[in-house]
Short mmCIF file of C-alpha atoms in Angstrom, two decimals:
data_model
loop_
_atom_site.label_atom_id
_atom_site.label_comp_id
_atom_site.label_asym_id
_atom_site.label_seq_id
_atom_site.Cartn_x
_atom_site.Cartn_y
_atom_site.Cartn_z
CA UNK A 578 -90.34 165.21 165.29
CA UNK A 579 -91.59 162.77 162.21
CA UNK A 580 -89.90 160.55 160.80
CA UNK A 581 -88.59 162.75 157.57
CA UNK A 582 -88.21 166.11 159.68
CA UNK A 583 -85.53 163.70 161.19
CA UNK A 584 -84.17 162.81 158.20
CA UNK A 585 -84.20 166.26 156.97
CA UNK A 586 -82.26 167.31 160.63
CA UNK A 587 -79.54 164.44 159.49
CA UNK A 588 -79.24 165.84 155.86
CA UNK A 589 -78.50 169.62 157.75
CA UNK A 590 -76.34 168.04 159.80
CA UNK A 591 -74.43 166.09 157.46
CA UNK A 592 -73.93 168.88 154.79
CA UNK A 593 -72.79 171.39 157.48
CA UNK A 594 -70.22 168.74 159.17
CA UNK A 595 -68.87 167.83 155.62
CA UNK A 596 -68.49 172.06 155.30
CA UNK A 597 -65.05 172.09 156.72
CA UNK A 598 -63.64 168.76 154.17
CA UNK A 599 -65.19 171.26 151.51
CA UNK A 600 -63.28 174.01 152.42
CA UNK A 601 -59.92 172.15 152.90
CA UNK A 602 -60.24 171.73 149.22
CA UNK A 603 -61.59 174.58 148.03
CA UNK A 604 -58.31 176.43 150.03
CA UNK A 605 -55.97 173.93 148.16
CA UNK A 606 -56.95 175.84 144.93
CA UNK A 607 -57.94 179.01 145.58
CA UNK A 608 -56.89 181.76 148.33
CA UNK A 609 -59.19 182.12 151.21
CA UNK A 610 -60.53 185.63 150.37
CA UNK A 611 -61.18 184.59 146.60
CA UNK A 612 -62.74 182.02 148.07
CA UNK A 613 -65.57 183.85 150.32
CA UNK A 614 -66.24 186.31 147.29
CA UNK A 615 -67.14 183.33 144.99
CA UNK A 616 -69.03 181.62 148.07
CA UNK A 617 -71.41 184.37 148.51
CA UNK A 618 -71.39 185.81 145.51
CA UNK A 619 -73.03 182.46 144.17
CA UNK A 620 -75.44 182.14 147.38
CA UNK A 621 -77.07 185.56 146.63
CA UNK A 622 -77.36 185.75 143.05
CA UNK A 623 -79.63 184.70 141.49
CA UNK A 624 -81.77 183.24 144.20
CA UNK A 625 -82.42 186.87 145.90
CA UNK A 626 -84.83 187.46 142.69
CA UNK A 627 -86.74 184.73 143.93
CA UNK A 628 -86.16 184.70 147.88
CA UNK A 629 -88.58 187.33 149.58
CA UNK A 630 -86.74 190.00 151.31
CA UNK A 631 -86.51 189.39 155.31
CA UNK A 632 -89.18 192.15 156.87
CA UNK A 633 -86.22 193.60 159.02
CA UNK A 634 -84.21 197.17 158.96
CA UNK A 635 -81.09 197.51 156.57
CA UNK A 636 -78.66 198.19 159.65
CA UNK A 637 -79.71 194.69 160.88
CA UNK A 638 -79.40 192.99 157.31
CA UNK A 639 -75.69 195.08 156.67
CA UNK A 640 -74.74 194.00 160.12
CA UNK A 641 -75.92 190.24 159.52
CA UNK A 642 -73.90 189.89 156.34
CA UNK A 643 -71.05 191.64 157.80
CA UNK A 644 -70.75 189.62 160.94
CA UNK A 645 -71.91 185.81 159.99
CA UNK A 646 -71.24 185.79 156.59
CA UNK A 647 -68.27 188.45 156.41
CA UNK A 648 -66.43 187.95 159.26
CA UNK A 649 -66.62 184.70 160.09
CA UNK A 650 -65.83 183.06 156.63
CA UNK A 651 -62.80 185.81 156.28
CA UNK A 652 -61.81 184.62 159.85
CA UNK A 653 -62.50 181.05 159.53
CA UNK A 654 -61.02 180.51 155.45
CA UNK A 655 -57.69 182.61 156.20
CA UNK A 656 -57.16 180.08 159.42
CA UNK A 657 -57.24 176.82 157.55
CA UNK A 658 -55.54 178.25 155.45
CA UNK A 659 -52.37 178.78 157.48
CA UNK A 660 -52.99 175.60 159.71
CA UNK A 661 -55.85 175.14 161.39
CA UNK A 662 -57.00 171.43 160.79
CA UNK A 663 -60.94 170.70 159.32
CA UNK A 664 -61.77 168.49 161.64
CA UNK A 665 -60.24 170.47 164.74
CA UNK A 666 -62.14 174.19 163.09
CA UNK A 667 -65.85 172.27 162.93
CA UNK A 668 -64.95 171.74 167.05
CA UNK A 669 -63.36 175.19 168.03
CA UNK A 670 -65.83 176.94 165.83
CA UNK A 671 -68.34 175.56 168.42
CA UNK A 672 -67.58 178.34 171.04
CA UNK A 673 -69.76 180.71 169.57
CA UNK A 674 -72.40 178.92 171.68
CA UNK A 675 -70.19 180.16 174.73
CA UNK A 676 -69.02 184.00 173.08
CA UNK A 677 -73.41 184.53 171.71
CA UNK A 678 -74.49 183.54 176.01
CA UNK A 679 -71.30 185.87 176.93
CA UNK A 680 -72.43 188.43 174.67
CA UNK A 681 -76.31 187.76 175.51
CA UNK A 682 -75.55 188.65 178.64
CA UNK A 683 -73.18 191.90 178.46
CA UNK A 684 -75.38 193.40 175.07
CA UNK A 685 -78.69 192.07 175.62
CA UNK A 686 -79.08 191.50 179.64
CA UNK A 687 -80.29 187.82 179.35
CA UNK A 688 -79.29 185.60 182.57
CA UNK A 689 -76.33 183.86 182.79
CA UNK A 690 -76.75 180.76 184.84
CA UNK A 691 -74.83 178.65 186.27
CA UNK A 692 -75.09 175.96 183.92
CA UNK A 693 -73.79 178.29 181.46
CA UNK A 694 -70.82 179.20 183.73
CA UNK A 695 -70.26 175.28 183.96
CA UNK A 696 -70.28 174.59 180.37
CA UNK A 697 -68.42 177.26 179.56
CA UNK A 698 -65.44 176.69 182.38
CA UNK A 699 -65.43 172.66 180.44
CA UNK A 700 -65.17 173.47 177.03
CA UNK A 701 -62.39 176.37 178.24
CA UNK A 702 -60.16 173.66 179.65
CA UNK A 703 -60.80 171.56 176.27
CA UNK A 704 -59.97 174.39 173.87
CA UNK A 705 -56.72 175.21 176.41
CA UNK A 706 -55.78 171.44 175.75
CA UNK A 707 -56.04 171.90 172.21
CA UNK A 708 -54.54 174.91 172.08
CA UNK A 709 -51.53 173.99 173.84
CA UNK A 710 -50.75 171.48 170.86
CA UNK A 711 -50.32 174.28 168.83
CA UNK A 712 -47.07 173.79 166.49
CA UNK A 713 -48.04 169.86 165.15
CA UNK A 714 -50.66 169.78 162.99
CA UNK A 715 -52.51 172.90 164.26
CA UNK A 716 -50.80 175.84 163.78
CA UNK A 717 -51.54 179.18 167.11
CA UNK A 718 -52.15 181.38 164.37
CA UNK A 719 -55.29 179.06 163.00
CA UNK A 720 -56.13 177.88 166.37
CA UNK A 721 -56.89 181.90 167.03
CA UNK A 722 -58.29 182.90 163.91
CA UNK A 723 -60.97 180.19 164.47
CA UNK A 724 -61.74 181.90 167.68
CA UNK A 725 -62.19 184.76 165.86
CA UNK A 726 -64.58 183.42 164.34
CA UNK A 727 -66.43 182.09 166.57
CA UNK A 728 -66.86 185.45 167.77
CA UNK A 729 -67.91 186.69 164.60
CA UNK A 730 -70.58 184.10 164.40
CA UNK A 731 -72.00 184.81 168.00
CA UNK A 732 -72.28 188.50 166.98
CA UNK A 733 -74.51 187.43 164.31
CA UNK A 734 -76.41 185.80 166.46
CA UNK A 735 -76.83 189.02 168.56
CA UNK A 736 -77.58 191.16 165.51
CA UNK A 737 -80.80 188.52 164.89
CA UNK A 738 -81.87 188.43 168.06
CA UNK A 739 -82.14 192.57 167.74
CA UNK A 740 -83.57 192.32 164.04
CA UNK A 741 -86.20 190.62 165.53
CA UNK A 742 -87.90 187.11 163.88
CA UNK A 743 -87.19 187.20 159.96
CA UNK A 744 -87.20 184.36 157.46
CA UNK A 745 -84.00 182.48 157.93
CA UNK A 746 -82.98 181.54 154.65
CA UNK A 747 -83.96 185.17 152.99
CA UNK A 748 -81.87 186.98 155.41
CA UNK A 749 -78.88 184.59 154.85
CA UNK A 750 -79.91 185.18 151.24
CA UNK A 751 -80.33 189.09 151.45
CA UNK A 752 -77.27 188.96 153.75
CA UNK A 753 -75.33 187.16 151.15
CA UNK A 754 -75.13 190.73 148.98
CA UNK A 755 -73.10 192.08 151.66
CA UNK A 756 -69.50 190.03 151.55
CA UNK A 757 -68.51 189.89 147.72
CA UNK A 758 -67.28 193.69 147.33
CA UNK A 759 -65.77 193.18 150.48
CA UNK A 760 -64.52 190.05 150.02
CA UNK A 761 -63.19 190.66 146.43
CA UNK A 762 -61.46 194.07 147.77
CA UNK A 763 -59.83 191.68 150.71
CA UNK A 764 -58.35 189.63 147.63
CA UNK A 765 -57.01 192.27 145.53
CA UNK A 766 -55.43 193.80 148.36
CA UNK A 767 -54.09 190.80 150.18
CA UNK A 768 -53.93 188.10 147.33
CA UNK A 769 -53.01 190.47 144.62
CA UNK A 770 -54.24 190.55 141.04
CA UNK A 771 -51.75 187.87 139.84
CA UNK A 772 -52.89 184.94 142.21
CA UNK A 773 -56.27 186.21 141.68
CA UNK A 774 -55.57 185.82 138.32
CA UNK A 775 -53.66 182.35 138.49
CA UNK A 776 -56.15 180.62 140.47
CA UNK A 777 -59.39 181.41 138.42
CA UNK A 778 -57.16 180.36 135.20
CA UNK A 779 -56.47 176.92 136.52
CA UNK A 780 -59.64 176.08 138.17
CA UNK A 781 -59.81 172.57 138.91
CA UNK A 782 -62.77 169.80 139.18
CA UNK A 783 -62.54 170.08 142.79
CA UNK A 784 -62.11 173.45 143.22
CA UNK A 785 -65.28 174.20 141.21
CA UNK A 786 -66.97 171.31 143.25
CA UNK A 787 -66.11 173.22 146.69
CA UNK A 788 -67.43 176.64 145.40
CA UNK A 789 -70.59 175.05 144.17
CA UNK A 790 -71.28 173.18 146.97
CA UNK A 791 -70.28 176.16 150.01
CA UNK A 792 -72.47 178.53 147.87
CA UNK A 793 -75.76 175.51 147.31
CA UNK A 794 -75.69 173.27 149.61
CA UNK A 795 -73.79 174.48 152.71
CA UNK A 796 -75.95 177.71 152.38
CA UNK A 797 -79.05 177.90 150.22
CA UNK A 798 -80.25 174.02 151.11
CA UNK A 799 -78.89 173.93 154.49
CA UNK A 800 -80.25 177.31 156.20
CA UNK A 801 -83.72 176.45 153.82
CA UNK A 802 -84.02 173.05 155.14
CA UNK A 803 -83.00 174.41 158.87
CA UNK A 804 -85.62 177.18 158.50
CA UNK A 805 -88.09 174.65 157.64
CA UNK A 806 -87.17 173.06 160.83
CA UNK A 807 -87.26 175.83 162.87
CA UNK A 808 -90.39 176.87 161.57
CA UNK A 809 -91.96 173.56 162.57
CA UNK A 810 -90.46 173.04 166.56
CA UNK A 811 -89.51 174.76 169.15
CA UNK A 812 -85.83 176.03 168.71
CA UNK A 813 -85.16 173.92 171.87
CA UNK A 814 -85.96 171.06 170.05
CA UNK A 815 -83.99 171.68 167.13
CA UNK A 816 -80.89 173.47 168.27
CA UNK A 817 -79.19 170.75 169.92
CA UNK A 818 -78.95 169.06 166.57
CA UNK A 819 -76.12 171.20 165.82
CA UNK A 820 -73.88 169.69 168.52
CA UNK A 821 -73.42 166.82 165.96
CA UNK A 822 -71.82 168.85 163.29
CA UNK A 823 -68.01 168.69 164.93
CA UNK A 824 -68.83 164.61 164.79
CA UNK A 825 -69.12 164.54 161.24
CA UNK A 826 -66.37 167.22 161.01
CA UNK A 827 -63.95 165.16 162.72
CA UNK A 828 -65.16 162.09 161.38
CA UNK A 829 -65.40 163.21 158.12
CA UNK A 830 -61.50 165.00 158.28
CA UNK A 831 -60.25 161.56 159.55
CA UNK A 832 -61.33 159.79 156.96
CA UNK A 833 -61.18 161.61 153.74
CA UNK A 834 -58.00 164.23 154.90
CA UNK A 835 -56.53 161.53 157.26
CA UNK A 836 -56.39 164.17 159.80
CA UNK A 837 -55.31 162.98 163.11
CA UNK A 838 -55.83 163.97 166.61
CA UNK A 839 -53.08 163.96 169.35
CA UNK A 840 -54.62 162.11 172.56
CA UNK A 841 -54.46 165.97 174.81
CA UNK A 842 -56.38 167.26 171.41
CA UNK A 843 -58.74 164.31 171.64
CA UNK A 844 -59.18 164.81 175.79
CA UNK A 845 -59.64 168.68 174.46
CA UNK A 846 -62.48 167.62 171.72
CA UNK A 847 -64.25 165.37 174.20
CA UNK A 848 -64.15 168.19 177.12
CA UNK A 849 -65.55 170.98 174.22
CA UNK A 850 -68.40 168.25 173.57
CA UNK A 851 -69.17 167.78 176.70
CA UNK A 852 -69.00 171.71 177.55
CA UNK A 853 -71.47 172.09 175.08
CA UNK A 854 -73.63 169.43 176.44
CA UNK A 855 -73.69 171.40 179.82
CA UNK A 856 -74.73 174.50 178.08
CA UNK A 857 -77.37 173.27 175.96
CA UNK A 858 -79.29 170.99 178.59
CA UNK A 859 -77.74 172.27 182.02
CA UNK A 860 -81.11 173.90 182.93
CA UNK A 861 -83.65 171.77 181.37
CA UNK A 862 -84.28 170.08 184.20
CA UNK A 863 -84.92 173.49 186.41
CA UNK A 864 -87.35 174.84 183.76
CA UNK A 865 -89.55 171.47 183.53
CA UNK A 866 -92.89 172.33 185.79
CA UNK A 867 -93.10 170.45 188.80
#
């Protein structure tokens, strides 16, 4: 990879591990479902009049929005905001790399090896650590809903790998259209008009900051400068990148949230990394020629 590809990697990386500080302080002025409408709402519009459509079937692009975009930000918003820790979500929301091999597996037929198995049996025993700590900072119900998210996530991932290849950042794009009506119905329902109402009459600078940046940066520059990437190396090659982002989450949480960890959520962190590890490079050794 050259020298500003690498740089570019770092920039993806950094934006997506700072994500979860964003969202800490988007929550701490407005309610998690407000929150994913504005988010997405921004992201589409106006950039799908100039982002080419992905070449895929509707059912794929409904189903993309409504799994990675929909259901993982509702999931993922809704548990921070009723405990779950920034710098603890970037790690748990990490399994998806566990539930997309799982589901790989059970939707798609792919092989699960044993390096898989392995990585996955690690990282359970870290997320069980962390999840027995549940009632401190970290409250079961976030600690779950992060999972859920997770999930969420790795069903996106199957619905790409069944929509076939596509531009990346014109289906996140064209799958941005999908979660405002949802997301705004979600709030009305849930939030009500009145806190609706209150928090988009007292928007604050940071607030508007955190919108701004989930809807540009986090989404339109990150998933452009990661299909760029992607477009350029082998996914191998690329991929494992992302096993920095709960570094810079936790790092980031520490120092800007003060957000400690307990030393059985630390053991848990360093067992999910290393889980993760496992999984992405377990069998790189078996598929090198001899």
């Amino acid at each position: 990879m050259s020298p500003r590809d690498l740089a570019l990697a770092s920039i993806v990386i950094l934006v997506w591990g700072m994500n979860f500080v964003v969202i800490r302080m988007g929550l701490n002025g407005i309610p998690p479902m407000l929150l994913g409408g504005l988010r997405f709402t921004l992201a589409a519009l106006p950039a799908v009049f100039f982002v080419k459509r992905p070449a895929i079937a509707t059912r794929w692009l409904v189903a993309y929005g409504a799994t990675i975009s929909l259901g993982q930000f509702a999931f993922l918003f809704t548990a921070m905001s009723v405990g779950m820790p920034a710098g603890l979500a970037s790690l748990v929301l990490q399994a998806q790399a566990f539930f997309t091999v799982a589901l790989g597996a059970l939707l798609l037929h792919e092989r699960f090896r044993f390096h898989n198995a392995a990585g996955l049996a690690i990282a359970a025993g870290g997320l069980a650590l962390i999840g027995e700590q549940g009632g401190g900072a970290m409250t079961m119900a976030g600690f779950a809903l992060t999972l859920c998210a997770a999930l969420m996530w790795a069903l996106g991932n199957i619905v790409t790998k069944k929509a076939g290849k596509a531009d990346m950042l014109g289906l996140v794009v064209w799958g941005s259209l999908i979660p405002p009506l949802p997301f705004f119905a979600l709030s009305w329902w849930l939030e009500g008009p009145e806190r609706i109402a209150g928090a988009l009459g007292s928007l604050g600078g940071s607030s508007i900051f955190a919108v701004l940046y989930l809807s540009f940066i986090a989404t339109l520059v990150g998933y452009g400068l990661w299909a760029r990437l992607m477009s350029r190396y082998p996914a191998a090659q690329v991929a494992p990148f992302s096993l920095l982002i709960p570094v810079i989450g936790l790092a980031a949480a520490a120092a800007i949230l003060d957000e400690a960890l307990s030393l059985p959520q630390l053991l848990g962190a360093l067992l999910v990394m290393a889980g993760l590890l496992v999984n992405a490079f377990g069998g790189r050794r078996r598929t090198q020629p001899a």
